[in-house]
Coordinates of C-alpha atoms and ligand atoms in Angstrom, one line a residue:
X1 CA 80.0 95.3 119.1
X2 CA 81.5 93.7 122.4
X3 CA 85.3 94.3 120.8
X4 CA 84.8 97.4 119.8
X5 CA 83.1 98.5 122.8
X6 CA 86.0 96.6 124.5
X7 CA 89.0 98.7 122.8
X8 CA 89.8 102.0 125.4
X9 CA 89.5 99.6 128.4
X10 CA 92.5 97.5 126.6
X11 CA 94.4 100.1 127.2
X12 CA 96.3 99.7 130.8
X13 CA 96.3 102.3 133.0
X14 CA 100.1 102.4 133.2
X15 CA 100.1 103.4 129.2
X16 CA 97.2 105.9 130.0
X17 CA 99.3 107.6 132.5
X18 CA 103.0 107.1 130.4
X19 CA 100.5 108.9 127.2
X20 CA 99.6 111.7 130.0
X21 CA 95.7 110.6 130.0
X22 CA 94.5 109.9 133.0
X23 CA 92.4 113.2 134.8
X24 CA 90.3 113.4 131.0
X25 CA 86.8 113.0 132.9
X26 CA 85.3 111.2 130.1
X27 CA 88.3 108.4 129.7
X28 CA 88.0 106.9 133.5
X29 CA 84.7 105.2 133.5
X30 CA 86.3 102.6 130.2
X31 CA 89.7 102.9 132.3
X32 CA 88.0 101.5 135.5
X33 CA 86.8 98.6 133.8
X34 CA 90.1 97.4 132.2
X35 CA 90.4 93.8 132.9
X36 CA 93.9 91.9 131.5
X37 CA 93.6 90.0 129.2
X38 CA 94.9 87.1 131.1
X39 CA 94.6 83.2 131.3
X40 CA 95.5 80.1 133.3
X41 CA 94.6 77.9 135.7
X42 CA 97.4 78.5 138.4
X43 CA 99.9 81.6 139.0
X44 CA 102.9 82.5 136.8
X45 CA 105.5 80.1 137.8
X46 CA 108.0 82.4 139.9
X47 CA 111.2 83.8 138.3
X48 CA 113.1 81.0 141.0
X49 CA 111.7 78.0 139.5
X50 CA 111.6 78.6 136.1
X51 CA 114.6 76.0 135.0
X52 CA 118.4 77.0 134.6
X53 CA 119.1 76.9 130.8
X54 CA 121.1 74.3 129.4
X55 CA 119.8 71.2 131.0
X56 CA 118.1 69.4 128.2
X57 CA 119.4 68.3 124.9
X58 CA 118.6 69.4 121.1
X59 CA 116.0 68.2 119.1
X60 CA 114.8 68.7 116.0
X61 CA 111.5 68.3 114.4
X62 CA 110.8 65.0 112.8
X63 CA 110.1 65.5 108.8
X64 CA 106.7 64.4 107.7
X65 CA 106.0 62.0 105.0
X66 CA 103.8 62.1 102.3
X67 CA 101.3 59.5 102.4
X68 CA 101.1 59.3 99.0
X69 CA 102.8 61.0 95.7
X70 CA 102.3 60.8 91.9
X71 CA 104.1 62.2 88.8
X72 CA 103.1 65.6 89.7
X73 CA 101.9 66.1 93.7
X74 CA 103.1 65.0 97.4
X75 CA 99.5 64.4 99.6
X76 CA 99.7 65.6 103.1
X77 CA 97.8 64.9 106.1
X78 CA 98.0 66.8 109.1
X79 CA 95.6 66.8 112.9
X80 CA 95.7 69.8 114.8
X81 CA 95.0 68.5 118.1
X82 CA 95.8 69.3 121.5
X83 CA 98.3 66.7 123.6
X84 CA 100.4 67.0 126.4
X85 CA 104.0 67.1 126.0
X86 CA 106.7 67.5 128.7
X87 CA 108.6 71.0 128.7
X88 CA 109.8 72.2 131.7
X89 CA 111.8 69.8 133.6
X90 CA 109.9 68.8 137.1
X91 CA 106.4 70.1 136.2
X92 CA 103.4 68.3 134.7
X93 CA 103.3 67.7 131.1
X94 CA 101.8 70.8 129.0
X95 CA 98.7 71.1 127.0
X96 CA 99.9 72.3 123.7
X97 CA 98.1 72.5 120.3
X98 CA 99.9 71.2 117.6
X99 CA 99.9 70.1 113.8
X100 CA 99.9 66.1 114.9
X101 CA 100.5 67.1 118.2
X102 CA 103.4 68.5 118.3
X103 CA 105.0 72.3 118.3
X104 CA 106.6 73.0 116.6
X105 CA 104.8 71.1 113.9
X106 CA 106.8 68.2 111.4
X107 CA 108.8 69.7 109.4
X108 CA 107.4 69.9 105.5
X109 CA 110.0 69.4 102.8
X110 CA 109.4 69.5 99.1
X111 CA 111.2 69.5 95.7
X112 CA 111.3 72.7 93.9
X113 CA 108.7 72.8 91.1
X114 CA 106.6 69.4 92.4
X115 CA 103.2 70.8 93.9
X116 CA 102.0 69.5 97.1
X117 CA 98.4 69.2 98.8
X118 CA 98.5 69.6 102.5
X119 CA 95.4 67.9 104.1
X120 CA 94.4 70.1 107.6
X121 CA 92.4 68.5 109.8
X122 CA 91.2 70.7 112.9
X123 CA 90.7 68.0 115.2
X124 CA 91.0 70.7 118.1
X125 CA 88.7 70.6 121.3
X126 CA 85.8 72.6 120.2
X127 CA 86.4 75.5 123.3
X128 CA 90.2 76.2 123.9
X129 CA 91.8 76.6 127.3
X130 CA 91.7 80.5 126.8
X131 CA 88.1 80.4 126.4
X132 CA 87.1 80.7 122.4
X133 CA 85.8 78.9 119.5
X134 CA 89.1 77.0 117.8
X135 CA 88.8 77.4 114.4
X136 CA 91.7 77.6 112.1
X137 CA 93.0 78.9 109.2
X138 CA 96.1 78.1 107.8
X139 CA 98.7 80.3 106.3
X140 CA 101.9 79.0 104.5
X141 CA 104.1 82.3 105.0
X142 CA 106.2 82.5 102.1
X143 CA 104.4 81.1 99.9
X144 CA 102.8 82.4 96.5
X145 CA 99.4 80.4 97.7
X146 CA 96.3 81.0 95.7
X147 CA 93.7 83.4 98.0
X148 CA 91.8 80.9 98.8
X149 CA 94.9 78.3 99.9
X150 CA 96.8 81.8 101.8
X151 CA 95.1 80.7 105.0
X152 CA 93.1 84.4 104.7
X153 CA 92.1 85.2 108.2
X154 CA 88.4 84.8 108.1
X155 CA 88.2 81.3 105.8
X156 CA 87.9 79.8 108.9
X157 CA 88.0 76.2 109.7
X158 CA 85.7 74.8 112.7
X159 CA 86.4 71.9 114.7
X160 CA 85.3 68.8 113.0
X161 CA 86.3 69.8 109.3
X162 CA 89.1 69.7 106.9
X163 CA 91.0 71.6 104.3
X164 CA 92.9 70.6 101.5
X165 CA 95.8 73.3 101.0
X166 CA 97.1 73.5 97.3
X167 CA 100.8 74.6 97.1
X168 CA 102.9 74.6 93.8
X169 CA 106.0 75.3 95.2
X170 CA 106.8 77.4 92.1
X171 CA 109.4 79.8 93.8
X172 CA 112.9 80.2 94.6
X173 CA 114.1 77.5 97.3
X174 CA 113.8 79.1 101.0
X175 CA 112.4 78.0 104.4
X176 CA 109.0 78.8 105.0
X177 CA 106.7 78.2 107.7
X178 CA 103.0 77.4 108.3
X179 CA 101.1 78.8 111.2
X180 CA 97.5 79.6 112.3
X181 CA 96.1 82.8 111.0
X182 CA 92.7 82.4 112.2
X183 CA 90.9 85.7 112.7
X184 CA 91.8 87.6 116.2
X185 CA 93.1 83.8 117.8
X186 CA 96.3 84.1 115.6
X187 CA 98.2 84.7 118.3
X188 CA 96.5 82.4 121.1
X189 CA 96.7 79.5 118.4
X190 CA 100.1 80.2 118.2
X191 CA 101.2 80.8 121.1
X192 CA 99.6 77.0 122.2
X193 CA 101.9 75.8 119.4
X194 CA 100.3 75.7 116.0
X195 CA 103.0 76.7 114.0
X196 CA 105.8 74.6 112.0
X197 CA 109.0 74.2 109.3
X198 CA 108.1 74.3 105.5
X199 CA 111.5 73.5 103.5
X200 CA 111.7 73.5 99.7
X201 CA 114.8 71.4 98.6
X202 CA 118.4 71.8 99.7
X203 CA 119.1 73.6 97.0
X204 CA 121.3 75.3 94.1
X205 CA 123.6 72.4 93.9
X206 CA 126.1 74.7 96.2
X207 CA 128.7 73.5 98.7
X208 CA 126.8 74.5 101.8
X209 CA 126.0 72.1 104.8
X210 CA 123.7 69.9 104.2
X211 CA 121.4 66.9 105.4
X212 CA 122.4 66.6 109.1
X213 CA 124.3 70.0 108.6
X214 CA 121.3 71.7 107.6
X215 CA 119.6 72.0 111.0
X216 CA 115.9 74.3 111.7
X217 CA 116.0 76.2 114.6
X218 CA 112.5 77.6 115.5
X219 CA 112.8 80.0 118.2
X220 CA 109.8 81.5 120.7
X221 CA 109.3 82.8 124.6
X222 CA 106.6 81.5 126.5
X223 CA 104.8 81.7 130.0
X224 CA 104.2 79.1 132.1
X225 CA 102.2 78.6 135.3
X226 CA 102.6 76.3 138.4
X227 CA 100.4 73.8 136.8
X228 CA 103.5 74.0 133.6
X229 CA 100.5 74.8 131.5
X230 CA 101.1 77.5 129.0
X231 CA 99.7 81.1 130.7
X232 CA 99.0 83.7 128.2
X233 CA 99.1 87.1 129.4
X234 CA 99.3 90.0 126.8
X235 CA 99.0 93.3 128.7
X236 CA 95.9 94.5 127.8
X237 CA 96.9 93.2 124.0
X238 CA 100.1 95.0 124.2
X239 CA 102.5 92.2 123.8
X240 CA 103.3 89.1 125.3
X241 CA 107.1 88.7 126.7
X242 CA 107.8 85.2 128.1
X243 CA 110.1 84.2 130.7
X244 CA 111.6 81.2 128.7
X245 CA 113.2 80.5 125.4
X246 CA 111.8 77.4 123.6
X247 CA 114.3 76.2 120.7
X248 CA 111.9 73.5 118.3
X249 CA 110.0 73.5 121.6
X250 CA 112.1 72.6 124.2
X251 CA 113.8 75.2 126.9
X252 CA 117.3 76.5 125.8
X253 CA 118.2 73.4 124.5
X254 CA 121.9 71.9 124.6
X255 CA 123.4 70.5 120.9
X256 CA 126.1 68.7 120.4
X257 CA 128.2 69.5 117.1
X258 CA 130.9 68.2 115.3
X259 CA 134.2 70.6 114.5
X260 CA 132.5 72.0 111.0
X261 CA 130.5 74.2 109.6
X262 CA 126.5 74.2 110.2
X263 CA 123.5 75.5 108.4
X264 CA 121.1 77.0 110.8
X265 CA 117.5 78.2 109.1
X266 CA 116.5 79.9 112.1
X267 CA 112.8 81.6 112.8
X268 CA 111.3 83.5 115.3
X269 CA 108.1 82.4 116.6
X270 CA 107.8 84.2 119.1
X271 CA 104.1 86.5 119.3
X272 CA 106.3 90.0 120.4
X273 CA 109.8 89.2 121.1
X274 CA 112.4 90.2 119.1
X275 CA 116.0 89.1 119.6
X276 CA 119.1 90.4 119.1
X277 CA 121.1 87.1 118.5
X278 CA 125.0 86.4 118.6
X279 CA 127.7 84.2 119.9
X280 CA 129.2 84.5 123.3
X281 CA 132.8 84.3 121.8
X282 CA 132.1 87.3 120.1
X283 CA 132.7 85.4 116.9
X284 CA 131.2 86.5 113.9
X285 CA 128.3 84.7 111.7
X286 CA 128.0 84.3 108.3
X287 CA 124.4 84.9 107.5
X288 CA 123.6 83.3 103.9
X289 CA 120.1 83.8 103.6
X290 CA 116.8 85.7 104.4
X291 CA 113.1 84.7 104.5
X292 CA 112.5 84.2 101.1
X293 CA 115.8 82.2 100.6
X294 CA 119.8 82.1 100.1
X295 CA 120.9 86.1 99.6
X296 CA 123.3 87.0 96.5
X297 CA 126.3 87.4 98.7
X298 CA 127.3 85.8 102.2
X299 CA 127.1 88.5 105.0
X300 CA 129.6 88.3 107.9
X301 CA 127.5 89.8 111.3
X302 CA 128.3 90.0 114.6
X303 CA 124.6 90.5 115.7
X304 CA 121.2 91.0 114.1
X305 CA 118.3 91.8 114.9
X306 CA 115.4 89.2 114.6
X307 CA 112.2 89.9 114.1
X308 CA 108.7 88.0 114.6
X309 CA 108.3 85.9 111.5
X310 CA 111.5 86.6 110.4
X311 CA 114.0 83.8 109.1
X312 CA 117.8 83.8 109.0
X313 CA 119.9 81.3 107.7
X314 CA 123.5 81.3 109.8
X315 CA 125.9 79.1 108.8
X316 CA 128.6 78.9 112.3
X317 CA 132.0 77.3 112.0
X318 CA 132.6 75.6 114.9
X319 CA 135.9 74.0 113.6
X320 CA 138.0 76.9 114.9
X321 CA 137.1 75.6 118.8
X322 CA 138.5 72.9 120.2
X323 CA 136.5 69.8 121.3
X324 CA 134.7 70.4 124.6
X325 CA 134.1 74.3 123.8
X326 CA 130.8 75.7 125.0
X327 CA 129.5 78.5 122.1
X328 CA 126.0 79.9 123.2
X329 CA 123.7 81.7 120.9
X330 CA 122.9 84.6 123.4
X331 CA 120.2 87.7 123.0
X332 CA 122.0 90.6 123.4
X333 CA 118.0 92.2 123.4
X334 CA 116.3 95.1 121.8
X335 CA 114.4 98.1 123.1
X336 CA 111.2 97.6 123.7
X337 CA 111.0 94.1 124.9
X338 CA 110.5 92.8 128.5
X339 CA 113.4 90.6 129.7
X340 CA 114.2 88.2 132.2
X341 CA 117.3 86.6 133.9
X342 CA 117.1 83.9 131.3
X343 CA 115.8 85.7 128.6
X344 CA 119.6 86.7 127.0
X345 CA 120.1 82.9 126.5
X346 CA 118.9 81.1 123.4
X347 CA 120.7 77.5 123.2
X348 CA 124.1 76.1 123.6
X349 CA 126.4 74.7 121.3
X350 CA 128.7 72.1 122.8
X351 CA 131.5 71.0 120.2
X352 CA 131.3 67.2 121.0
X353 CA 133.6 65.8 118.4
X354 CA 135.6 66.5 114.8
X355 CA 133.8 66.0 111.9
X356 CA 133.1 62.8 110.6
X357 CA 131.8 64.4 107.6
X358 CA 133.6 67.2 105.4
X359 CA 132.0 67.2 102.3
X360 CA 129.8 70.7 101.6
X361 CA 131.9 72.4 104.0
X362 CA 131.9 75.9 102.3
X363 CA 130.2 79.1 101.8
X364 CA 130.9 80.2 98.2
X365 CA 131.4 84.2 98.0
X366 CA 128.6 84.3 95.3
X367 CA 125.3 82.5 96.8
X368 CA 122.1 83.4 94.6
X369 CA 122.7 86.4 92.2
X370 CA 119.8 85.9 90.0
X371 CA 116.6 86.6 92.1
X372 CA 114.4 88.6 90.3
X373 CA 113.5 90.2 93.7
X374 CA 117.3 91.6 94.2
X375 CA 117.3 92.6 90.8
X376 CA 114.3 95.5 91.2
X377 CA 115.8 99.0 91.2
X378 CA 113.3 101.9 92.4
X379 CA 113.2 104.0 88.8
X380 CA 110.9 100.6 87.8
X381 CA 108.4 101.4 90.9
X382 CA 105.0 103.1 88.8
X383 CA 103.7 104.5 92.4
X384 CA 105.0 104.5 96.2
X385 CA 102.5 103.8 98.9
X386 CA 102.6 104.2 102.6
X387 CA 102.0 102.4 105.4
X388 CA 101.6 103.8 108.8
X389 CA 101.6 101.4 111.7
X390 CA 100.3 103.2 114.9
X391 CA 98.4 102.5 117.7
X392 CA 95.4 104.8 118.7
X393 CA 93.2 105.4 121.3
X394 CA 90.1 104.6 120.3
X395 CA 90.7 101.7 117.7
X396 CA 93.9 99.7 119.1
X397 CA 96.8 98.8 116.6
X398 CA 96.2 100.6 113.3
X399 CA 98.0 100.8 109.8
X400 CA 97.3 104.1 108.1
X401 CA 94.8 104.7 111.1
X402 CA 92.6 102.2 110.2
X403 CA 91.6 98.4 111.6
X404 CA 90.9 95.0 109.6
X405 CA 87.7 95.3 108.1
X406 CA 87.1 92.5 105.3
X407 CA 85.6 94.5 103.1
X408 CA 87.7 97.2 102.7
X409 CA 90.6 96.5 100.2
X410 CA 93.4 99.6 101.0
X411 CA 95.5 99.1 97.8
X412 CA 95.1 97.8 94.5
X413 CA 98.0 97.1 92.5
X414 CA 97.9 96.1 89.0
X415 CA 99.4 92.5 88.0
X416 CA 102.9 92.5 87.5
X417 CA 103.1 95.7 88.6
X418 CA 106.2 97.4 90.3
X419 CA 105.9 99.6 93.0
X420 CA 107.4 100.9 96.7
X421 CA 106.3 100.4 99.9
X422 CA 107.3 102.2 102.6
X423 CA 106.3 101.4 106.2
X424 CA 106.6 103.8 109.0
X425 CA 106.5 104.0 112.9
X426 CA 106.0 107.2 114.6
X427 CA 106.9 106.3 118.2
X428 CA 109.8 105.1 120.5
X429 CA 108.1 103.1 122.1
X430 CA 106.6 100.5 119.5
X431 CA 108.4 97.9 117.2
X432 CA 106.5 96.2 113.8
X433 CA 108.0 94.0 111.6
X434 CA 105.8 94.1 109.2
X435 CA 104.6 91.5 106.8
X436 CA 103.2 91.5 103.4
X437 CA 101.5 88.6 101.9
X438 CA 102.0 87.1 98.3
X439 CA 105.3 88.8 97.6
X440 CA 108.8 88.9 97.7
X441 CA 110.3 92.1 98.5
X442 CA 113.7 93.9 98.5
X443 CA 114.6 96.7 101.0
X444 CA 115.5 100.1 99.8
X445 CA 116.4 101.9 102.6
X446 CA 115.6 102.4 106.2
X447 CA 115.7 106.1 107.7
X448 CA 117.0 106.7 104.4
X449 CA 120.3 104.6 104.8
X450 CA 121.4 101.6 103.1
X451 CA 120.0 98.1 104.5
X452 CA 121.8 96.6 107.1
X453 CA 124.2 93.6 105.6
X454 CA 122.5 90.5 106.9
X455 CA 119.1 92.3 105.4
X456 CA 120.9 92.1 101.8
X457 CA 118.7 89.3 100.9
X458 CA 115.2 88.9 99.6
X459 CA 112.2 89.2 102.1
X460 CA 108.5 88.6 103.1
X461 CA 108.9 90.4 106.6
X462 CA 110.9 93.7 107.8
X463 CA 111.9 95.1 110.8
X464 CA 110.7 98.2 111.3
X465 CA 112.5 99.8 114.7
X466 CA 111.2 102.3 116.6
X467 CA 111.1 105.6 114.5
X468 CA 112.0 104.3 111.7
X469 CA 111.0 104.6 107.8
X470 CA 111.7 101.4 105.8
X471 CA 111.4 101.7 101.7
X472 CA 110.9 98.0 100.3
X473 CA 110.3 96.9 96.4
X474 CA 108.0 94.4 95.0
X475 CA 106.9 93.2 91.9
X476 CA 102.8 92.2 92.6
X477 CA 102.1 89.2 91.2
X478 CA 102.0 86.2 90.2
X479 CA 98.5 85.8 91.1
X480 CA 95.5 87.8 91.2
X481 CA 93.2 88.6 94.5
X482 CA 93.0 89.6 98.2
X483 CA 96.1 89.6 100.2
X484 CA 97.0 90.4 103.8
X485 CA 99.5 92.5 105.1
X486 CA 100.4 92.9 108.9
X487 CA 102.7 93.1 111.7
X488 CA 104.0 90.2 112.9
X489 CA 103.5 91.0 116.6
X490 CA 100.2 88.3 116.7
X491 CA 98.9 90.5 119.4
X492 CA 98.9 93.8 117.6
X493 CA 97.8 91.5 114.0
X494 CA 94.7 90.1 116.2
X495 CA 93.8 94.2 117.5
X496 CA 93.8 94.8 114.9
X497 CA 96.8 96.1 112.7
X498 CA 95.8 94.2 109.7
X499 CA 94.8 94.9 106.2
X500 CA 94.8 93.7 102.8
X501 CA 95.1 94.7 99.3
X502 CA 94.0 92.9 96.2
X503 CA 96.1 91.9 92.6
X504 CA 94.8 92.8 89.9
X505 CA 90.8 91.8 89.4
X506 CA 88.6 89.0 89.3
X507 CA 90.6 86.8 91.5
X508 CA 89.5 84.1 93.6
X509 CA 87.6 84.7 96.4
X510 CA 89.8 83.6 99.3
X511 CA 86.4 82.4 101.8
X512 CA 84.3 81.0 98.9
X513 CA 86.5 79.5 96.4
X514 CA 87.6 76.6 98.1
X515 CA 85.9 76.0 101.4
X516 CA 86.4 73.6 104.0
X517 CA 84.4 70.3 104.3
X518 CA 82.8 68.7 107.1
X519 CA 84.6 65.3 108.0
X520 CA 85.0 62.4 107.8
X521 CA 86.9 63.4 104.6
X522 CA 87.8 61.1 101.8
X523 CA 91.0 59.1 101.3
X524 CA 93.4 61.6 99.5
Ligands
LIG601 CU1 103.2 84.7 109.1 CU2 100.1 86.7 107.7 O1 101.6 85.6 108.5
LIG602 CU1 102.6 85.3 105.4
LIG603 CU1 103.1 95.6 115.7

């Protein structure tokens, strides 16, 4: 009752007045209450000492390895604990929560076609620093997961117990990422750093960059107060815009490359911020995959727009500068988001020396063209549904004017079904990129117009702009049962703009089928 007794005082009185509310009598008495959904232990570290960009050098997350494998499966074990990590230079170390203590998390990599069991252990303080209960759930996005292993919102694990993920790694080769997705702290267990790299194989035998070449760049904002502790602040579960860029957790790192070509996988972390990313020589990319992996064709960009949750592969040539060049990845920005001084940097390239490696130095001008996904033409769709994400006054963030309620399933595809989806905003003033859970997807259209280029490529997450009307295609399947689908801003998922639909029937139940145990738990 408290949240939804809670919801009209989230809304600020600054959106009350742009929305032309304030004078209704019967609105002021929630409006008067309206507290901000704020937390920390000191004040937001001022605009003048938040560090220059630049200062602190690359890194990328260490892999993780197995601690045990057999004909068939790679064993896993992961802590989610808290820790306290340095991140900005000249302040105490940061509290963080992270999958073994670190955020990001250790990068995953499997084989295509080997299954892998990921052992999560929630070894978090019982109370977080915000104030709730930290249970977990834990979602593997991109992955065809079984209900019960999709990290569902409400199979929730408490502090003290374990889960054993099952993952059979049965789809095309892509970067995917695991992240909390526990039920309305999504975006606080986030933001404290619960979220990681999932990599199947190197893939398709092509001559891309690869092993040192191939390089994960997980990008996210964040606040920090005088203390350097993380402040979260989402304006009255608006958003949350931070003043500094993290790059695999550290502040607008600094790497040094050799005169090739690189494969960046890049994702956006970030709760709300979406980024429009490109070089500062103007150069173009060459994007050569999407979420769900490499895209049929290369695509040369000169900016795209980056959404929450979205992935990118890039692969940037840095042979055509000469040693000692300086090539940033800059944020040109996008309506709708809250920027700072600092907030149009991402990292910096620094071309350190020529290769000393030049094998898998190309991109080939065909990349994937088989994907089933790409494949899918709109006369094979049996039935179009829509999806309207909106935010109203008396529930919060909505899809089709409704809230998350677990027991109401909103669609109901057939297995192996065919069908469009098309999602739709109806202000200027409001960005979703929207997620669907399960499956892979191809865009159709957006406002009726062709993709953009670097959206050519198969997908589990689309940007959908301000006033915009995006057509995607998916084939439901290959398993049966209860799926989520949401937007990717963790603030608007937690308030509630989530909902699910369900495959087929007779699935698993995705609380009760496999639940999580108390510890200690059993060797794996
Ligand atoms: Cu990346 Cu339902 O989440
Ligand atoms: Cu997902
Ligand atoms: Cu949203």
């Amino acid at each position: 009752m408290e949240r939804k007794a809670g919801r009209i005082g989230r809304m600020s009185r600054k959106d009350a007045l742009k929305l032309g509310l304030l004078g209704s009598a019967a609105l002021m008495l929630p409006l008067e209450r309206t507290a901000r959904a704020e937390w920390s232990s000191g004040d937001r570290l001022p605009s003048s000492q938040v560090p220059p960009p630049f200062q602190v050098p690359f890194a990328a997350p260490p892999v993780l390895q197995p601690v045990r494998s057999d004909d068939t499966t790679d064993y896993f074990e992961v802590t989610m604990r808290s820790a306290r990590v340095p991140i900005v230079p000249g302040r105490p170390d940061t509290e963080i929560y992270g999958y073994n203590g670190i955020s990001p998390g250790p990068t995953i990599r499997v084989a295509r076609g080997r299954r892998a069991v990921v052992r999560q252990i929630n070894g978090l303080p019982s109370v977080s620093r915000f104030g709730y209960k930290t249970t977990t759930s834990v979602h593997l996005h991109g992955n065809q997961s079984a209900p019960q292993f999709d990290g569902y919102a409400e199979d929730l694990t408490a502090p003290g117990y374990y889960k054993d993920y099952v993952y059979p790694n049965d789809q095309d080769e892509r970067m995917l990422w695991y992240h909390d997705h526990a039920i309305h702290h999504t975006a606080q267990n986030a933001y404290m750093g619960l979220a990681g790299a999932y990599i199947t194989d190197e893939q398709l035998a092509l001559p891309i960059p690869k092993g040192r070449y191939d390089v994960p760049l997980v990008i996210r904002d964040a606040i920090f107060d005088t203390e350097g502790q993380l402040l979260y602040s989402d304006d009255d579960h608006k958003s949350l815009y931070g003043d500094v860029v993290l790059v695999n957790g550290r502040p607008w790192p600094v790497m040094k490359v050799e005169r090739r070509k690189y494969r960046f996988r890049l994702l956006n972390a970030s709760l709300s911020r979406s980024y429009r990313l490109a070089l500062s020589t103007g150069d173009p990319m060459t994007v050569i995959g999407t979420d769900a992996g490499l895209m049929p064709t290369p695509q040369q960009t000169g900016s795209f727009r980056f959404g929450m949750a979205e992935r990118y592969e890039v692969v940037i040539d840095f042979a055509k500068y000469p040693v000692g060049a300086k090539v940033d990845l800059k944020n040109l920005g996008l309506p709708n988001n809250e920027n700072y001084t600092s907030t149009q940097n991402v990292m910096r390239f620094e071309v350190a020396s020529e290769a000393t490696d030049t094998s898998s130095n190309e991109v080939p001008s065909e990349l994937n063209p088989n994907m089933e996904v790409m494949g899918l033409k709109a006369s094979q769709a049996i039935r179009t549904r829509t999806w309207t994400f909106d935010r109203s006054w008396s529930l919060g963030w909505t899809i089709n004017g409704k809230i998350w309620d677990k027991n109401r399933v909103d669609a109901r595809p057939a297995l192996g079904d065919i069908e469009i989806w098309e999602f739709r905003t109806r202000s200027s003033r409001w960005f979703h990129p929207v997620h669907v859970h399960l499956v892979d997807f191809k865009i159709l259209s957006r406002n009726g117009n062709a993709p953009f280029g670097y959206e050519r490529g198969s997908k589990d997450v689309v940007y959908v702009g301000e006033d915009e009307t995006v057509r995607v295609i998916a084939k439901f399947g290959p398993r049966k049962g209860k799926y989520m689908i949401h937007c990717h801003n963790l603030v608007h998922e937690d308030h509630d703009m989530m909902t699910q639909f369900e495959v087929g029937t007779g699935g698993p139940d995705p609380v009760t089928a496999a639940p999580p145990k108390a510890l200690p738990a059993p060797p794996l």
